[in-house]
JSON list of C-alpha atoms in Angstrom, two decimals:
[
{"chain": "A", "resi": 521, "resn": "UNK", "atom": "CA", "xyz": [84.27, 3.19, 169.84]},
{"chain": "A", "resi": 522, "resn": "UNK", "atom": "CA", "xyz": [83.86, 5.09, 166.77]},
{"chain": "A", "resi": 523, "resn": "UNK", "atom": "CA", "xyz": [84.64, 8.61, 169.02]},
{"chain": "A", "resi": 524, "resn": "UNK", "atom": "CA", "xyz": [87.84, 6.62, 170.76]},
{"chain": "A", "resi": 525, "resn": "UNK", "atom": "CA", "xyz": [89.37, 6.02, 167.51]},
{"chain": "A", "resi": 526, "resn": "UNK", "atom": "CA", "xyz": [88.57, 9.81, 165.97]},
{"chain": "A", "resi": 527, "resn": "UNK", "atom": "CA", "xyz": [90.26, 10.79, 168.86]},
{"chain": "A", "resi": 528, "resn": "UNK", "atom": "CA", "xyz": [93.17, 9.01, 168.92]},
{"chain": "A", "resi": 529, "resn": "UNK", "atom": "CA", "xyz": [93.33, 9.81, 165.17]},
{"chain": "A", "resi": 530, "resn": "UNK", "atom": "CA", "xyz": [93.21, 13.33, 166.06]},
{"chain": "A", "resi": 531, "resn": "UNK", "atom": "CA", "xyz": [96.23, 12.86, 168.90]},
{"chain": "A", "resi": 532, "resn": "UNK", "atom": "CA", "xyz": [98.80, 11.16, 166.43]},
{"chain": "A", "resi": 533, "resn": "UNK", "atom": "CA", "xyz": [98.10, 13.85, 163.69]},
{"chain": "A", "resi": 534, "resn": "UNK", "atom": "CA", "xyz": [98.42, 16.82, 166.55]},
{"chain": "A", "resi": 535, "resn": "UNK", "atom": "CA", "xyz": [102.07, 15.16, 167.82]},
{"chain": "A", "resi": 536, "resn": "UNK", "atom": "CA", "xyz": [102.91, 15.49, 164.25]},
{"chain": "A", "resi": 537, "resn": "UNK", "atom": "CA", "xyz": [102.06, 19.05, 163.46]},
{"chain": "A", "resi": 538, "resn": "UNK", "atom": "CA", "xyz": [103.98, 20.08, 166.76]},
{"chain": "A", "resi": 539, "resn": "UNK", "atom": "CA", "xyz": [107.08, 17.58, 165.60]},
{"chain": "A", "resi": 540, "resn": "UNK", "atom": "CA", "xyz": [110.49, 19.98, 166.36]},
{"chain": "A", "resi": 541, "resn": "UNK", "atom": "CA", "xyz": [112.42, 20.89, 162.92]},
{"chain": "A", "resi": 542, "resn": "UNK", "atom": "CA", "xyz": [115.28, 22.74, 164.03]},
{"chain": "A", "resi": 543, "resn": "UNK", "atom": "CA", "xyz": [117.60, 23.87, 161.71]},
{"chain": "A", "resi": 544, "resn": "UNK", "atom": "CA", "xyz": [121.37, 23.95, 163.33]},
{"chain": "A", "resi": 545, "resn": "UNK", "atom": "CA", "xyz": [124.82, 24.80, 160.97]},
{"chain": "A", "resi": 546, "resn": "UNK", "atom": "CA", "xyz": [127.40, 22.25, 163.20]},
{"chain": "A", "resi": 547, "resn": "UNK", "atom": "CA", "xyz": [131.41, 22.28, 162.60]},
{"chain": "A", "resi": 548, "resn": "UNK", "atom": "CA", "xyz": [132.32, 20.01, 159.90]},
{"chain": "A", "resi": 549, "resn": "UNK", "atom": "CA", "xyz": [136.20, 20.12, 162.11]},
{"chain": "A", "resi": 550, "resn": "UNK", "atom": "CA", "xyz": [133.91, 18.78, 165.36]},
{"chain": "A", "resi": 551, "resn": "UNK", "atom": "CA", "xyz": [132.20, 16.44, 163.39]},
{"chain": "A", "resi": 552, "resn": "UNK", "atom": "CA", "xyz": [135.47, 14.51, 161.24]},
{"chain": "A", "resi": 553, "resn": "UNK", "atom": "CA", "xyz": [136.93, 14.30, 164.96]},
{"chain": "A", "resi": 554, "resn": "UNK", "atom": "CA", "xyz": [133.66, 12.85, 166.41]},
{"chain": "A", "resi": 555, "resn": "UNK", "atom": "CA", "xyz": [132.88, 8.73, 165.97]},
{"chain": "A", "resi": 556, "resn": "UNK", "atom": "CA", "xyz": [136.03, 8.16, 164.38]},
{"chain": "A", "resi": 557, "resn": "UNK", "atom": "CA", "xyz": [135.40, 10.22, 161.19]},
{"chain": "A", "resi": 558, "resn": "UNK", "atom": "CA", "xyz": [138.91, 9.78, 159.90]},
{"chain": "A", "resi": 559, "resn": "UNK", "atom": "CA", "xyz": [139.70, 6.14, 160.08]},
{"chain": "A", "resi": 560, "resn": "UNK", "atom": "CA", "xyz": [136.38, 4.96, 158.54]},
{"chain": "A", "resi": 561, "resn": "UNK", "atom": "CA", "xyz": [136.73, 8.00, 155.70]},
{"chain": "A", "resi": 562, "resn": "UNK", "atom": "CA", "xyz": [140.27, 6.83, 155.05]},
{"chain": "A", "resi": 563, "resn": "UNK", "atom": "CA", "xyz": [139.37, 4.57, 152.09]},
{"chain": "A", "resi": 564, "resn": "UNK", "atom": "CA", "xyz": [141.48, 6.88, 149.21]},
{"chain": "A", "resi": 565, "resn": "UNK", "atom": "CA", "xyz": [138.84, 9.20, 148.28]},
{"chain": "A", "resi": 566, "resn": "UNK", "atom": "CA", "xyz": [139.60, 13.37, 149.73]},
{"chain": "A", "resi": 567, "resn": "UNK", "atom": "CA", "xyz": [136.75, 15.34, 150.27]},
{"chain": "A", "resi": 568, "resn": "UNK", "atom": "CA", "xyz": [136.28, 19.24, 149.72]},
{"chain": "A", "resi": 569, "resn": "UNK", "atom": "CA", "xyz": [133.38, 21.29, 150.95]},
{"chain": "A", "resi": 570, "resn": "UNK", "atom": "CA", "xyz": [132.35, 24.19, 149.17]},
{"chain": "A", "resi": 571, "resn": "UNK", "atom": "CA", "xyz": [135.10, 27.08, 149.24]},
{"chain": "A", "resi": 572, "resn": "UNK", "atom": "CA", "xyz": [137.78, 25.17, 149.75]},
{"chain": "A", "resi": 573, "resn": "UNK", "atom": "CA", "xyz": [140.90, 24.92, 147.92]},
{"chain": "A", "resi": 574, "resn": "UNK", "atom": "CA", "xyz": [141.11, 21.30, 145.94]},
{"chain": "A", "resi": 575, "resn": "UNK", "atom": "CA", "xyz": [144.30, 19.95, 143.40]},
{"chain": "A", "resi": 576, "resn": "UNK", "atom": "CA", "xyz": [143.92, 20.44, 139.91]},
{"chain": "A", "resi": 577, "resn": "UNK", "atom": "CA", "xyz": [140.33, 18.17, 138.41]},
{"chain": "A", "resi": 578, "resn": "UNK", "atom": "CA", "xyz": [141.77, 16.02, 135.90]},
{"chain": "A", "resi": 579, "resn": "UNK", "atom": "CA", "xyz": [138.40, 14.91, 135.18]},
{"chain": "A", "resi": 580, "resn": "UNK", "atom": "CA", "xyz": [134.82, 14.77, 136.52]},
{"chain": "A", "resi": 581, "resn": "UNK", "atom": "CA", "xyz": [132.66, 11.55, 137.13]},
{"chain": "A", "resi": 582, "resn": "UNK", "atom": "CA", "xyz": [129.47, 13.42, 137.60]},
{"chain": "A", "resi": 583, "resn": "UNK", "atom": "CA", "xyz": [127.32, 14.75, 140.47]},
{"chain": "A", "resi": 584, "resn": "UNK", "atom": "CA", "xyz": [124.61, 13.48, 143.45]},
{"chain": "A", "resi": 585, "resn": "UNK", "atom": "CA", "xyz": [122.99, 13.50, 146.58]},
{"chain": "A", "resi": 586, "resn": "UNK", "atom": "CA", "xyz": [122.63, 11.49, 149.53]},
{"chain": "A", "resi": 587, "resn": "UNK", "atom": "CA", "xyz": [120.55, 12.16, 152.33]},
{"chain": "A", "resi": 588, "resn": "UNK", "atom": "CA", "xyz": [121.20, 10.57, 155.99]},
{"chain": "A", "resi": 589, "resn": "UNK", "atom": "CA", "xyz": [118.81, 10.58, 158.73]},
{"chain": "A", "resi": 590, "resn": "UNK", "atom": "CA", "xyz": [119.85, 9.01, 162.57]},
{"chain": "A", "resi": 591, "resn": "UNK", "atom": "CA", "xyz": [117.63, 8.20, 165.77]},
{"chain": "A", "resi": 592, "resn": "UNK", "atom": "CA", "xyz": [118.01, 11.61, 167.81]},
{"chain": "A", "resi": 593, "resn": "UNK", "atom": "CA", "xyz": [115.91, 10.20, 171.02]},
{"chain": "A", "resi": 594, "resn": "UNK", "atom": "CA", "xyz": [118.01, 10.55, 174.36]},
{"chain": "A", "resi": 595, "resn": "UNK", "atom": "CA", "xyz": [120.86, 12.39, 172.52]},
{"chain": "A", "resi": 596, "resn": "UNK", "atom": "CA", "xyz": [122.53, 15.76, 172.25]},
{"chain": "A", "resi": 597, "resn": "UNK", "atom": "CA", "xyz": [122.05, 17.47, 168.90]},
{"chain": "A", "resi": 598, "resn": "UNK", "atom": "CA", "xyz": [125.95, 17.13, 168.27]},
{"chain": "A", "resi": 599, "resn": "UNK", "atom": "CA", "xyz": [125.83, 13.36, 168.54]},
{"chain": "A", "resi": 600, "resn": "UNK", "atom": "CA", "xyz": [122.91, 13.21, 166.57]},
{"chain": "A", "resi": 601, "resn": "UNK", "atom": "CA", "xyz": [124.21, 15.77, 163.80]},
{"chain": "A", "resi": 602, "resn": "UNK", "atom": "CA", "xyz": [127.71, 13.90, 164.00]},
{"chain": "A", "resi": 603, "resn": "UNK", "atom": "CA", "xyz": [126.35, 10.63, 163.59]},
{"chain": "A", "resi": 604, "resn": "UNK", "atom": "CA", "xyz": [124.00, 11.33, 160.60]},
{"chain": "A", "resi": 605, "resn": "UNK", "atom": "CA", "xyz": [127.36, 13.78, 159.23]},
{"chain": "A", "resi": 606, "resn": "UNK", "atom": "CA", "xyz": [129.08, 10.21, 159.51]},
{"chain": "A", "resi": 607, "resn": "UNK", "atom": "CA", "xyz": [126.43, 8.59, 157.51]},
{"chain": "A", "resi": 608, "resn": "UNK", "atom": "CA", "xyz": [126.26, 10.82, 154.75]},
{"chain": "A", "resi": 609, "resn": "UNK", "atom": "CA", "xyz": [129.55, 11.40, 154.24]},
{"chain": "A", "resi": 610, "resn": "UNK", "atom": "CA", "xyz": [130.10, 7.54, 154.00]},
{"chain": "A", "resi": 611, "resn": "UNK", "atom": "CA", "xyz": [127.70, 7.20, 151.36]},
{"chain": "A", "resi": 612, "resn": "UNK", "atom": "CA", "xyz": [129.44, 10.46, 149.04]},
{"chain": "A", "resi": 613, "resn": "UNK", "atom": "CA", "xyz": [132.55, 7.93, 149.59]},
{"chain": "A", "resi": 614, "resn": "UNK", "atom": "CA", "xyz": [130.63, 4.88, 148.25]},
{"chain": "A", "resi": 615, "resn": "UNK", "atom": "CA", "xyz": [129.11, 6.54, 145.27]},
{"chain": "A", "resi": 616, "resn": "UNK", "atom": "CA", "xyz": [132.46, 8.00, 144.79]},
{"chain": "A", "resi": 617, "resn": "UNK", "atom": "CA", "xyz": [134.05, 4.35, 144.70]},
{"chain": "A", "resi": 618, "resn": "UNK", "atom": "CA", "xyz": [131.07, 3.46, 142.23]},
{"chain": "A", "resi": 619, "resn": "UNK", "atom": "CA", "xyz": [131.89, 5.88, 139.62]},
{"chain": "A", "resi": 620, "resn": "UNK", "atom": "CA", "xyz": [136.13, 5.25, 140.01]},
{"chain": "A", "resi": 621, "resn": "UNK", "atom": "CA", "xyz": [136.13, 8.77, 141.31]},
{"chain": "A", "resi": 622, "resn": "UNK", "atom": "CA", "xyz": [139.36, 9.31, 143.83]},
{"chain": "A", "resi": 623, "resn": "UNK", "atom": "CA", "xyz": [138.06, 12.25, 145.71]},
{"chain": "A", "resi": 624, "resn": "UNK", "atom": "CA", "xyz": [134.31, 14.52, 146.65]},
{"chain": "A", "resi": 625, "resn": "UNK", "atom": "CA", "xyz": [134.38, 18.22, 145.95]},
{"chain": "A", "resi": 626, "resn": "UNK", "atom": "CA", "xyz": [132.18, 21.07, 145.90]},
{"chain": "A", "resi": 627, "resn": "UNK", "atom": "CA", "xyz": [130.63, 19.45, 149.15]},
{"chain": "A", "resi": 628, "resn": "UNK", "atom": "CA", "xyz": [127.55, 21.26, 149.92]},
{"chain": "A", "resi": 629, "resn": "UNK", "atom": "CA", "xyz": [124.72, 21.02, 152.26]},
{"chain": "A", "resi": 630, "resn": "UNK", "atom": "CA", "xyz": [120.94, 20.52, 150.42]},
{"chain": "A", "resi": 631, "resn": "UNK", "atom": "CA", "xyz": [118.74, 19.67, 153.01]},
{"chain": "A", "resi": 632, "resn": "UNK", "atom": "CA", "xyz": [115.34, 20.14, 151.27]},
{"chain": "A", "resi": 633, "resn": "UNK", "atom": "CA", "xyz": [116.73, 20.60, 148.16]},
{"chain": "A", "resi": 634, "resn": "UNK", "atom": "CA", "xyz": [118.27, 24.02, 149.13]},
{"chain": "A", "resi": 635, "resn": "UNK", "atom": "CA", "xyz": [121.61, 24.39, 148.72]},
{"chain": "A", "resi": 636, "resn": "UNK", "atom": "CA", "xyz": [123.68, 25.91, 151.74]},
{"chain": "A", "resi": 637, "resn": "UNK", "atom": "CA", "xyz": [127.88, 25.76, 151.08]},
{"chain": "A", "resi": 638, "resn": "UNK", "atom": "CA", "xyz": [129.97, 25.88, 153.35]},
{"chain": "A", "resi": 639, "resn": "UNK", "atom": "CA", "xyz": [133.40, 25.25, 153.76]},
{"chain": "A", "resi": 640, "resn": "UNK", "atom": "CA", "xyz": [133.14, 25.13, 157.56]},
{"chain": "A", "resi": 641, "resn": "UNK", "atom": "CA", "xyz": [129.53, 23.72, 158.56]},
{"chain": "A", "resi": 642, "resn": "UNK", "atom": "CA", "xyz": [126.85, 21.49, 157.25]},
{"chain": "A", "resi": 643, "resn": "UNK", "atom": "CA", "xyz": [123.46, 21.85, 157.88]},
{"chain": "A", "resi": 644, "resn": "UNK", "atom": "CA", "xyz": [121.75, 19.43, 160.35]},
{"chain": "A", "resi": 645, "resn": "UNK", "atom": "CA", "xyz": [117.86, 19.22, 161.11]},
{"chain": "A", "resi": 646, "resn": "UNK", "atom": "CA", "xyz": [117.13, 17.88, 164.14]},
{"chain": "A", "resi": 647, "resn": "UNK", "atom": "CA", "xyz": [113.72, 16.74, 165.15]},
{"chain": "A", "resi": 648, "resn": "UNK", "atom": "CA", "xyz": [112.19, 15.00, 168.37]},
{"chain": "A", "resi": 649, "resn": "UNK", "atom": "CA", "xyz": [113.31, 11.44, 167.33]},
{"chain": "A", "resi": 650, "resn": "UNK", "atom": "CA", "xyz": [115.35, 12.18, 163.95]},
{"chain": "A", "resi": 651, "resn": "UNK", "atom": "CA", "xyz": [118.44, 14.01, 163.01]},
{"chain": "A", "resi": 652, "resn": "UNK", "atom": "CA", "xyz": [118.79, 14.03, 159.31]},
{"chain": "A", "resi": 653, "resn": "UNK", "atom": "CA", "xyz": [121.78, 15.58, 156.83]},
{"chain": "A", "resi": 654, "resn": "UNK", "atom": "CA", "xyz": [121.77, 15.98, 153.30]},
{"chain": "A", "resi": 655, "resn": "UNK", "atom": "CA", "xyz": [124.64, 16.91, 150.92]},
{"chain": "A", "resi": 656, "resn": "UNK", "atom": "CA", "xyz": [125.51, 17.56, 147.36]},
{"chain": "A", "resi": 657, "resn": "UNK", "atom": "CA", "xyz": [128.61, 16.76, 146.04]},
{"chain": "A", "resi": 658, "resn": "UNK", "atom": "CA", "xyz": [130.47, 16.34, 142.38]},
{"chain": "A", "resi": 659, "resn": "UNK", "atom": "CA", "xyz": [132.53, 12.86, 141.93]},
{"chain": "A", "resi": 660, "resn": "UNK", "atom": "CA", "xyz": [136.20, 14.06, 140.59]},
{"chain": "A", "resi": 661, "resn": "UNK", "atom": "CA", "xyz": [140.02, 12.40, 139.96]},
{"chain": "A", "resi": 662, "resn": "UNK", "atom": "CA", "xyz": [142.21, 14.68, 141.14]},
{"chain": "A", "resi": 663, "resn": "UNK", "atom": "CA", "xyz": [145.56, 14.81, 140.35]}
]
């Protein structure tokens, strides 16, 4: 009994080790036209990535990170990079509400802590049952 359960031990741990981490840089266009990106991020608060142009800050409500993770089993990497896009960029438009910021800027991808800006991609990882995206972000009212 004893050897079944070593072994079986042994099994989960190996799945593990060999557990897919891919990293993949996805369109942040594809992904605000994917799942209805638009209508449920039209709640009054603008969002910049990294690089791109923004309106005069009037003033800054500080800075965070959310990170978003999304069952990848039986899907394409898009969905599963869209949908956990979706997710995170949902919660930057919550924590802007929270601190009475009216728009997201500075928008970067930090998966792992390490940041990657873009103004046209965000970094997905994409395992064999999880897609996950993190970003960075500072909480502004623009003019």
């Amino acid at each position: 009994m004893k050897r079944i359960i070593a072994l079986a031990v042994l099994a989960v741990a190996a799945s593990g080790a060999m557990a897919a981490d891919n990293r993949l840089m996805k369109p942040i266009s594809a992904a605000m036209e994917n799942n209805d990106a638009k209508a449920k991020l039209n709640n009054g608060v603008q969002f910049f990535f990294a690089g791109q142009p923004t309106p005069k800050v009037l003033e800054k409500r500080g800075q965070d990170k959310t990170s978003k993770k999304t069952n990848s089993f039986g899907k394409s990497s898009d969905a599963a990079c869209n949908w956990a896009f979706l997710s995170a960029m949902m919660q930057l438009e919550k924590m802007a509400k929270n601190k009475g910021a009216n728009a997201v800027v500075n928008i970067v991808s930090n998966y792992g802590n390490v940041e990657t800006p873009s103004a046209t991609e965000f970094e997905c990882h994409e395992g064999n049952i999880m897609a996950g995206v993190a970003f960075k972000a500072d909480f502004v009212i623009l003019k």
